[in-house]
XYZ file of C-alpha atoms in Angstrom:
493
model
C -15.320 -0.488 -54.000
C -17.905 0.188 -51.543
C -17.439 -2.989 -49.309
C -13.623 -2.078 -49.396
C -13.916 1.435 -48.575
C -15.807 0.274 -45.518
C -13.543 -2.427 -44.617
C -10.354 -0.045 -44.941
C -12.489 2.536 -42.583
C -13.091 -0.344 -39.985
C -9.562 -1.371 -39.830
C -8.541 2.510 -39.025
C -10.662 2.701 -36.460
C -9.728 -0.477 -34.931
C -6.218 0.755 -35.521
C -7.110 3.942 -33.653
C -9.075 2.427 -30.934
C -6.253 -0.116 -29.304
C -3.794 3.024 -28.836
C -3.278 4.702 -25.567
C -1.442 8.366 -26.449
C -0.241 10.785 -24.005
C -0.239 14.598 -25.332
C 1.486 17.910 -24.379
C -0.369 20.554 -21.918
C -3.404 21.179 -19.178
C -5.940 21.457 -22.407
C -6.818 18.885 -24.774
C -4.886 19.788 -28.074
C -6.899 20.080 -31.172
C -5.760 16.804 -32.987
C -6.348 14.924 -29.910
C -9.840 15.573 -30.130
C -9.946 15.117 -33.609
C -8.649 11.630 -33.051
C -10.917 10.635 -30.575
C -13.535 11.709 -32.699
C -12.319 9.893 -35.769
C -12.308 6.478 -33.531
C -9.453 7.024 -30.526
C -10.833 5.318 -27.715
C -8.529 5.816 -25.196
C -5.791 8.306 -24.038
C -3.145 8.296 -20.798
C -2.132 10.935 -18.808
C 1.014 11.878 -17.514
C 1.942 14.726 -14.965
C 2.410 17.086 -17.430
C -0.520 17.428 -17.956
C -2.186 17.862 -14.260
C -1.782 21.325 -12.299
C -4.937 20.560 -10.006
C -8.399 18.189 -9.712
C -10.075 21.413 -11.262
C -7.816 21.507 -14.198
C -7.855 17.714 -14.459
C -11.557 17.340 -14.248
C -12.023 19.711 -16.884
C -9.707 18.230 -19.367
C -11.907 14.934 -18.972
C -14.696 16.948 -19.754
C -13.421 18.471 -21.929
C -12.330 14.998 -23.817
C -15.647 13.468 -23.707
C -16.950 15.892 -25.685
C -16.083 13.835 -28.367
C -16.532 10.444 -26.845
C -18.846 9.982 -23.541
C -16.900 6.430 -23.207
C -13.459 7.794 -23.459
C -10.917 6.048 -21.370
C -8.793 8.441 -20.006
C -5.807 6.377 -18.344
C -3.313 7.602 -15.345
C 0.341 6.032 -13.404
C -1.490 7.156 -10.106
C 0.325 4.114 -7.753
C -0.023 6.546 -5.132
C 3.273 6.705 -3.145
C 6.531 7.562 -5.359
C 4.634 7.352 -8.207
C 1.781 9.994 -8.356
C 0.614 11.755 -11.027
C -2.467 13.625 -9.177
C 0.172 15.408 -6.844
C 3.324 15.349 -8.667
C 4.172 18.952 -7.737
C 3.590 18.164 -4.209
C 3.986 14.731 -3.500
C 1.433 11.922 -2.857
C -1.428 12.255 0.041
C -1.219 8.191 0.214
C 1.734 5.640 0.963
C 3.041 3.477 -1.886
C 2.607 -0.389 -2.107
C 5.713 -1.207 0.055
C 4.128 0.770 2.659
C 0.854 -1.119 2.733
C 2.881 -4.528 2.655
C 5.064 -3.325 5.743
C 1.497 -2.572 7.879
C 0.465 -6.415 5.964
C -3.299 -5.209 6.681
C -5.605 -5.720 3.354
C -8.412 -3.932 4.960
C -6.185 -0.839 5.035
C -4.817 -1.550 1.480
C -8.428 -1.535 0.046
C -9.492 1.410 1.880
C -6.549 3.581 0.441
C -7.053 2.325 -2.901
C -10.904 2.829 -2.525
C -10.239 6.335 -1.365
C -7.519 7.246 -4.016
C -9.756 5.462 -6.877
C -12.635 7.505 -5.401
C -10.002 11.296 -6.564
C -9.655 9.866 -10.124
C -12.905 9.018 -10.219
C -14.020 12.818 -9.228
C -11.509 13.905 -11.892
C -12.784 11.970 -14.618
C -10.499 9.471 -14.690
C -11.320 5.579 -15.646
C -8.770 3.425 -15.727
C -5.373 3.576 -13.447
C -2.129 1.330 -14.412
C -2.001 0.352 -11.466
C -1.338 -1.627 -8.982
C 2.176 -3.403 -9.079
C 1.956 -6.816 -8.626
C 5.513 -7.700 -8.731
C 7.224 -9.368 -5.955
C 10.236 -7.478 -5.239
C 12.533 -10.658 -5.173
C 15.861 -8.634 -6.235
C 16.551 -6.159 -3.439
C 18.996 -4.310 -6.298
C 16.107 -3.804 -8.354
C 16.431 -0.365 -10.025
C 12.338 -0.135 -11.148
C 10.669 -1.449 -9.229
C 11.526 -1.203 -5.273
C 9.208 0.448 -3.218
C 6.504 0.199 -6.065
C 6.408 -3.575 -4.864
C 4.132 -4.942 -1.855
C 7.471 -6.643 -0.760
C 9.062 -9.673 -1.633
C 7.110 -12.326 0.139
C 4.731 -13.661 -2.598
C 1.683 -14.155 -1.061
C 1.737 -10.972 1.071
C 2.009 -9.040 -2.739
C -0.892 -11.537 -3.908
C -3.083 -10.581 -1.029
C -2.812 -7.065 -1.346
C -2.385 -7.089 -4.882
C -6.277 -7.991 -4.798
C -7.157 -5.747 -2.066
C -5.952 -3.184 -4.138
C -7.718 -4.099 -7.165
C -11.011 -4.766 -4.973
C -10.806 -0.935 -3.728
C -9.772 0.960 -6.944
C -12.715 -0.653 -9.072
C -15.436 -0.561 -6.199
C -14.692 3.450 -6.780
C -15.375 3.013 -10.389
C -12.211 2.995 -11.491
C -10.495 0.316 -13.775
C -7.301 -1.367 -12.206
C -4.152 -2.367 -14.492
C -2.145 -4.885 -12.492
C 1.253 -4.700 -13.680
C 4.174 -5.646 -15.312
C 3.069 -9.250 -16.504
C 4.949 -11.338 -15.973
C 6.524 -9.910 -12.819
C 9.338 -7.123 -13.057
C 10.946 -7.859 -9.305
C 13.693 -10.139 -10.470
C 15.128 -7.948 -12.509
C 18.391 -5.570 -11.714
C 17.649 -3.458 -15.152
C 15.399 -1.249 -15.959
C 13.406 -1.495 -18.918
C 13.589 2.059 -19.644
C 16.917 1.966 -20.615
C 17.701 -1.680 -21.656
C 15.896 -5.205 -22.485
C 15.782 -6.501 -18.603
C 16.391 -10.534 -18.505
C 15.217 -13.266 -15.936
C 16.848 -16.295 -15.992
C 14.786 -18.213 -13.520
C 13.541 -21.879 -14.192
C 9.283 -22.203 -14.719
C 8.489 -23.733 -11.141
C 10.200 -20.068 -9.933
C 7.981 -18.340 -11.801
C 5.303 -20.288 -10.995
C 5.388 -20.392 -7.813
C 6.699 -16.508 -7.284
C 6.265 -13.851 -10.188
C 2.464 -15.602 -11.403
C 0.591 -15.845 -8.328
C 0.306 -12.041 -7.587
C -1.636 -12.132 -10.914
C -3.952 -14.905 -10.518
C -4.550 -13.367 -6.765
C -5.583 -10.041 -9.444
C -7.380 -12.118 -12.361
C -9.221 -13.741 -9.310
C -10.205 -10.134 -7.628
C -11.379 -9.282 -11.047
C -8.985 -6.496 -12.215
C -10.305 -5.552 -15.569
C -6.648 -4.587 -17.025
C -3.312 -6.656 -17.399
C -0.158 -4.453 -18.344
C 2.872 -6.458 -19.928
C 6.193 -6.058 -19.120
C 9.232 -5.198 -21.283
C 11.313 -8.274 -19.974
C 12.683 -11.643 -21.523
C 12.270 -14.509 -19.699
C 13.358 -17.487 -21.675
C 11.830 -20.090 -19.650
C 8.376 -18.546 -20.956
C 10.089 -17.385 -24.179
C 13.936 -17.122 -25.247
C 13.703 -14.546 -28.173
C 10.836 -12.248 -27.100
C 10.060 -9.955 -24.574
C 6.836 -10.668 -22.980
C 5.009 -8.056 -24.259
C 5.949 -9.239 -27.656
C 5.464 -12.771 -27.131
C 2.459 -15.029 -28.230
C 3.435 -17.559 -25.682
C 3.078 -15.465 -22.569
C 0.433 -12.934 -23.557
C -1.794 -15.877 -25.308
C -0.695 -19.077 -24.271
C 0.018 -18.207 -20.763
C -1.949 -15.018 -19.762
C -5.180 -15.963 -21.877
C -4.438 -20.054 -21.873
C -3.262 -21.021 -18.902
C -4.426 -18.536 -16.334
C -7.553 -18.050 -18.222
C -7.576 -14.287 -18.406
C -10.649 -12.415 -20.585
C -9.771 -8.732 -19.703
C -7.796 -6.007 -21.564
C -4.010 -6.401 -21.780
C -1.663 -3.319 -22.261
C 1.480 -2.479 -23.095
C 4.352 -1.107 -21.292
C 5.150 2.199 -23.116
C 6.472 1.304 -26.203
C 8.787 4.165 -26.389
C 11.113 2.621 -23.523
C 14.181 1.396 -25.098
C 13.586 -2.511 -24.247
C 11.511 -2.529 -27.389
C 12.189 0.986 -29.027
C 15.927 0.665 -29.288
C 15.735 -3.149 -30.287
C 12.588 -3.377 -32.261
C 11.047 0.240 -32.992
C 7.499 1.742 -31.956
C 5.870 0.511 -35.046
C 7.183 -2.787 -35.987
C 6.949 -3.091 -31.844
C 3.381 -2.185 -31.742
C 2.310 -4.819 -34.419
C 4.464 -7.455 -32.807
C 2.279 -6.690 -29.829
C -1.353 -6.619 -30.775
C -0.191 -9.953 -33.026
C 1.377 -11.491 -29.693
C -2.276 -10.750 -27.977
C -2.167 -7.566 -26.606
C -5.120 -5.225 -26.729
C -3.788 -1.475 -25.916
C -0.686 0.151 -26.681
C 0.401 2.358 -24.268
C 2.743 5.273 -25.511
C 3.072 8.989 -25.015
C 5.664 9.383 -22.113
C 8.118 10.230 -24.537
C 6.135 10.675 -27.901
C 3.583 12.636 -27.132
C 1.993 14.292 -30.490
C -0.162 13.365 -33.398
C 2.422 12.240 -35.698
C 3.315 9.264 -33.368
C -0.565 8.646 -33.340
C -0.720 8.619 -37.145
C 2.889 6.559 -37.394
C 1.330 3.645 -35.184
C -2.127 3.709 -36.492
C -0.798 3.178 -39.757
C 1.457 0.611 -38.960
C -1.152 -1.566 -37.863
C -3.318 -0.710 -40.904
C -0.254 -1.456 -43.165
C 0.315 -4.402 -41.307
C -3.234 -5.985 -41.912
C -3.532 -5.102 -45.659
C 0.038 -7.042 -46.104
C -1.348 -10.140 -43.959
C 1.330 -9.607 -41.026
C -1.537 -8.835 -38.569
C -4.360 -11.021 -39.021
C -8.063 -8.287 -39.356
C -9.593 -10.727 -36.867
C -6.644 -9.948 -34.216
C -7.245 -6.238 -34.919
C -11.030 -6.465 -34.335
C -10.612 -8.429 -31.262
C -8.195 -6.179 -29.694
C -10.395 -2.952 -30.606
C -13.089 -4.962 -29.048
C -11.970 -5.370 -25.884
C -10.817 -1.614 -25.517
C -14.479 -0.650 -26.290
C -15.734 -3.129 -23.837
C -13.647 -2.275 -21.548
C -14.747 1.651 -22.181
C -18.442 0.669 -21.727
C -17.734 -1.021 -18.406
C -16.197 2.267 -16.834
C -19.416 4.260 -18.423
C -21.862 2.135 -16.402
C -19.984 1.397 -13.056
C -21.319 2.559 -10.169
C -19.010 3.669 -7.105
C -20.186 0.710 -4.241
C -21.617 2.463 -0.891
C -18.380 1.787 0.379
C -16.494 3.853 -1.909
C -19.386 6.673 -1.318
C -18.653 6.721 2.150
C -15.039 6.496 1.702
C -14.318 10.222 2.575
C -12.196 9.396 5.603
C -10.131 11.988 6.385
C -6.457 11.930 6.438
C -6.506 7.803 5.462
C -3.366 7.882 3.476
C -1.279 9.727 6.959
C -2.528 7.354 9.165
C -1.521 4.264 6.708
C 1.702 5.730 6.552
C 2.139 6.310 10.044
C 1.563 3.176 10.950
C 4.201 1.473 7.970
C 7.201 3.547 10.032
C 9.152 1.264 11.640
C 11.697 2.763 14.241
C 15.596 1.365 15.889
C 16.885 3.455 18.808
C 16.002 6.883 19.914
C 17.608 10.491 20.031
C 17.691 13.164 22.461
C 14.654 15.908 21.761
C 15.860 17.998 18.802
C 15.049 21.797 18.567
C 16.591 22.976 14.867
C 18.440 20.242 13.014
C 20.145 20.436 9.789
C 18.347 17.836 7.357
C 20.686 16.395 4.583
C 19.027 14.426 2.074
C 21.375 12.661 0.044
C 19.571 12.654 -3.101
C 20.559 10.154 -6.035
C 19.836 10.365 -9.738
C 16.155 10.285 -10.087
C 14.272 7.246 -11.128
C 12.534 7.498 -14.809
C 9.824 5.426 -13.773
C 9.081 7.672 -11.160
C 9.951 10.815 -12.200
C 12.048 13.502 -10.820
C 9.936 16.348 -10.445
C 7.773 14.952 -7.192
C 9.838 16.333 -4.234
C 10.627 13.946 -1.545
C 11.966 13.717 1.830
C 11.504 15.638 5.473
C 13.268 19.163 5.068
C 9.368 20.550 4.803
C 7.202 18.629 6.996
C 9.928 19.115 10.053
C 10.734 22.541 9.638
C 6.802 22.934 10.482
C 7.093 20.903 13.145
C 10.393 22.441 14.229
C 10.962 25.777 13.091
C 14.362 26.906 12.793
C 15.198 23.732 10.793
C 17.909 24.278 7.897
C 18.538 21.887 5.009
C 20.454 20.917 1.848
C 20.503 18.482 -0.764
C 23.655 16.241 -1.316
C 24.192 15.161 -4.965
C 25.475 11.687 -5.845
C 29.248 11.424 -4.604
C 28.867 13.943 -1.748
C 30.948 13.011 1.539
C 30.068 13.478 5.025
C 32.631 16.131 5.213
C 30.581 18.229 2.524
C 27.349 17.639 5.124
C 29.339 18.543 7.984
C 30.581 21.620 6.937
C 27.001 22.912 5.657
C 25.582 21.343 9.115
C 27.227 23.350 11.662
C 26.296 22.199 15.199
C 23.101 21.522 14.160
C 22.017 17.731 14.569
C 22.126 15.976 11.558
C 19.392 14.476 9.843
C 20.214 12.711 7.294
C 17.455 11.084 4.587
C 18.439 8.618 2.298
C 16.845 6.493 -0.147
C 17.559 2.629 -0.864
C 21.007 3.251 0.417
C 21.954 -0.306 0.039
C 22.516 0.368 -4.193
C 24.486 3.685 -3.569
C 28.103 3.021 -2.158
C 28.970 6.704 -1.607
C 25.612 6.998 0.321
C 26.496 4.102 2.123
C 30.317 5.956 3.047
C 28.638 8.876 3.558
C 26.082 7.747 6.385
C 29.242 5.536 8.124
C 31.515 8.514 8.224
C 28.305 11.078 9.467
C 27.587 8.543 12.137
C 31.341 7.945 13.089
C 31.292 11.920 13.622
C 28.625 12.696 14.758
C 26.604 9.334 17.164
C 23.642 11.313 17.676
C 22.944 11.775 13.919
C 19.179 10.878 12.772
C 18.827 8.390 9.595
C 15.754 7.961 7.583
C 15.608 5.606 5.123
C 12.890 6.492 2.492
C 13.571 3.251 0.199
C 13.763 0.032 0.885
C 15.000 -0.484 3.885
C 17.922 -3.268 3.788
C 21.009 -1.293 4.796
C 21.450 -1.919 8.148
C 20.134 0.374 10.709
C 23.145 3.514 11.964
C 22.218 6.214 13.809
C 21.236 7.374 17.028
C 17.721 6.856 15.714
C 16.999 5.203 12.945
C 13.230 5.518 10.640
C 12.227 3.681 7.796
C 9.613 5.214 6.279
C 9.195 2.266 3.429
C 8.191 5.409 0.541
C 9.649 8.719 0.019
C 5.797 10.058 -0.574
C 4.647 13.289 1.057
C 2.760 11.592 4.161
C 6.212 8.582 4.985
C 8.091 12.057 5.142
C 5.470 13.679 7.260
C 5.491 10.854 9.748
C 9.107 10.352 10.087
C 9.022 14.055 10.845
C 6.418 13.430 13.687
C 8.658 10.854 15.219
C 11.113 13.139 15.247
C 9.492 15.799 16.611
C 7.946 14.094 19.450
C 4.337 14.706 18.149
């Protein structure tokens, strides 16, 4: 009884340790803390849960209390997707951004320099950077979270990036294995498919990764996708043959793999969290990532137990368990000992992230000097996987620039006229993002041009719509610093 007693108390902490959980509010809840006490080796955060680096740096503290190794995870891409300034917006430019300057020295400092902030906060391990090659200009995910979609530019600074976020101290998660950019769903919502043959993938979606394995990013995360040239019944981050065959096998990866969330409907709505979560760790992943959604102790309990349940009925094999559990501890100790290079201690240059996005604008035409415009950002539905409480566009930064300056936000399906009307004789400037996927943006822009010539467009997406406008900007992000210097080239500064 004793040896089993032990044996069923190793397997729950195992179970415990390979979960990432998210939680509710600025303070570490009591059963979180109990958790991570009772074996919970990891937990994500989300930006709910961050009012300020004070606050933030506290609730680390605060969590290693319990567990001096804790790895406290964050979605800090920096760009559209911050979680460090989600009230605000983002002091650094996304990966699209970097690609359009195509300088790697730049792309390491800004990740050196935003790894150095999480770092100060307490936190060890980012899911980030995106490695995927942005191949489908349609793409509804991914976008402007992509270095671009020329493959060996996103390999190149795919490493950078991982080279600068860990010589702060800070674990990189290259992501979504096995490349997200071909896809034209999004896995929040749906099982996304990629029906491209293996020398594609080969010699596209893969070598962003091996450019990461070869930088030395200590995290993989998988992506909800089926791509049945790899596999044609499971999603990779379900599959054996991708995660182990191909991601361990063939490409000869030793680091930590993680999940997606589990709670997006590509594997909650076909498979469930818990029958999903064992298909996982079986498959060869090492963390399970969930809490965006689910985000209290009873989905904690639900999944350890699965994976308990699972092993005492032989559908997850002990060893698979340990292994996984392993890796999340060794991955733990690594961020306890790193050491921020000189580097990263000198990093401190001020205003980086502005003067990398500066330099990504890219500018067609010109306008007359403008005193008080009217800016109209034509705003569509937000993003899940960015979230729609980070504000975005110019309205702010110009109107200190250029006082005076009115503006309004357009909903999906708004016409020029409705612009117009609020507009006055004000110039127009008119922000848009990815433009090419929204038709009534599109008709909204011709017909505001057609009107009015000396109208101002900035694109804040990706820019493939062609350029209209007296001037033109594409800012390549909709962050807080692309809107800041599209509002400097307006305003002449």
């Amino acid at each position: 009884m004793t040896v089993l007693a032990h044996r069923t108390d190793t397997v729950t902490r195992d179970a415990l340790a390979v979960l990432q959980p998210g939680f509710e509010g600025t303070t570490a809840p009591d059963w979180l803390l109990r958790q991570v006490g009772e074996g919970l080796t990891a937990v994500g955060l989300f930006g709910r849960n961050i009012t300020s680096p004070e606050q933030l740096a506290a609730l680390t503290a605060q969590l290693r209390t319990e567990r001096d190794d804790v790895l406290v995870a964050i979605d800090e891409e920096g760009g559209d997707v911050t979680r460090l300034e989600v009230r605000g917006g983002s002091s650094f430019p996304g990966n699209l951004a970097l690609g359009a300057v195509d300088d790697t020295d730049l792309t390491r400092s800004v990740a050196r320099e935003l790894g150095r902030r999480l770092a100060e906060c307490g936190v060890n391990l980012n899911w980030a950077p995106s490695a995927d090659v942005n191949s489908n200009p349609d793409n509804p995910v991914i976008g402007v979270r992509s270095f671009g979609a020329d493959t060996h530019l996103a390999a190149r600074h795919t490493a950078a990036y991982v080279q600068g976020l860990q010589a702060a101290g800070v674990a990189a998660c290259t992501k979504h294995f096995p490349g997200h950019g071909d896809t034209n769903v999004d896995s929040h919502h749906a099982l996304p498919r990629i029906d491209v043959d293996l020398d594609t993938l080969q010699a596209r979606e893969l070598i962003p990764f091996k450019a990461a394995i070869e930088a030395g990013t200590k995290a993989v995360m998988s992506a909800h996708i089926l791509v049945p040239a790899l596999d044609p019944t499971r999603p990779a981050t379900l599959s054996p043959q991708i995660l182990t065959g191909l991601l361990r096998g063939e490409l000869g990866y030793e680091g930590l793999i993680v999940t997606d969330g589990m709670e997006m409907h590509a594997i909650a709505g076909t498979y469930g969290i818990e029958r999903g979560s064992v298909l996982a760790i079986a498959a060869g992943a090492d963390a399970i990532c969930v809490g965006g959604g689910l985000a209290d102790e009873a989905t904690v309990l639900r999944l350890r137990d699965a994976l308990v349940t699972a092993v005492r009925e032989g559908a997850l094999p002990e060893e698979r368990l340990a292994d996984a559990a392993a890796r999340v501890r060794a991955l733990a100790a690594w961020t306890r000992g790193a050491r921020p290079d000189a580097r990263s201690e000198g990093s401190r240059a001020s205003g980086i992230g502005q003067t990398a996005a500066r330099r990504a604008v890219l500018v067609t035409g010109s306008a007359k000097p403008l005193t008080a415009p009217y800016v109209a950002t034509l705003a569509p539905v937000a993003n899940i996987a960015v979230g729609d409480e980070t504000p975005w566009g110019v309205a702010a930064e110009l109107a200190e620039l250029l006082p005076g300056t009115e503006a309004g936000v357009f909903p999906e399906g708004s016409r020029a006229e409705d612009v117009l009307a609020a507009a006055g004789d004000r110039t127009v400037v008119a922000v848009v993002r990815d433009a090419h996927r929204h038709p009534w943006m599109t008709e909204a822009l011709d017909a505001l041009v057609e009107a009015r010539p000396d109208t101002v467009v900035i694109e804040m997406g990706l820019p493939r719509a062609r350029p209209r406008g007296a001037l033109y900007i594409a800012t390549h992000g909709a962050s807080r610093v692309c809107g800041r210097a599209a509002a400097e080239v307006i305003a002449g500064v």
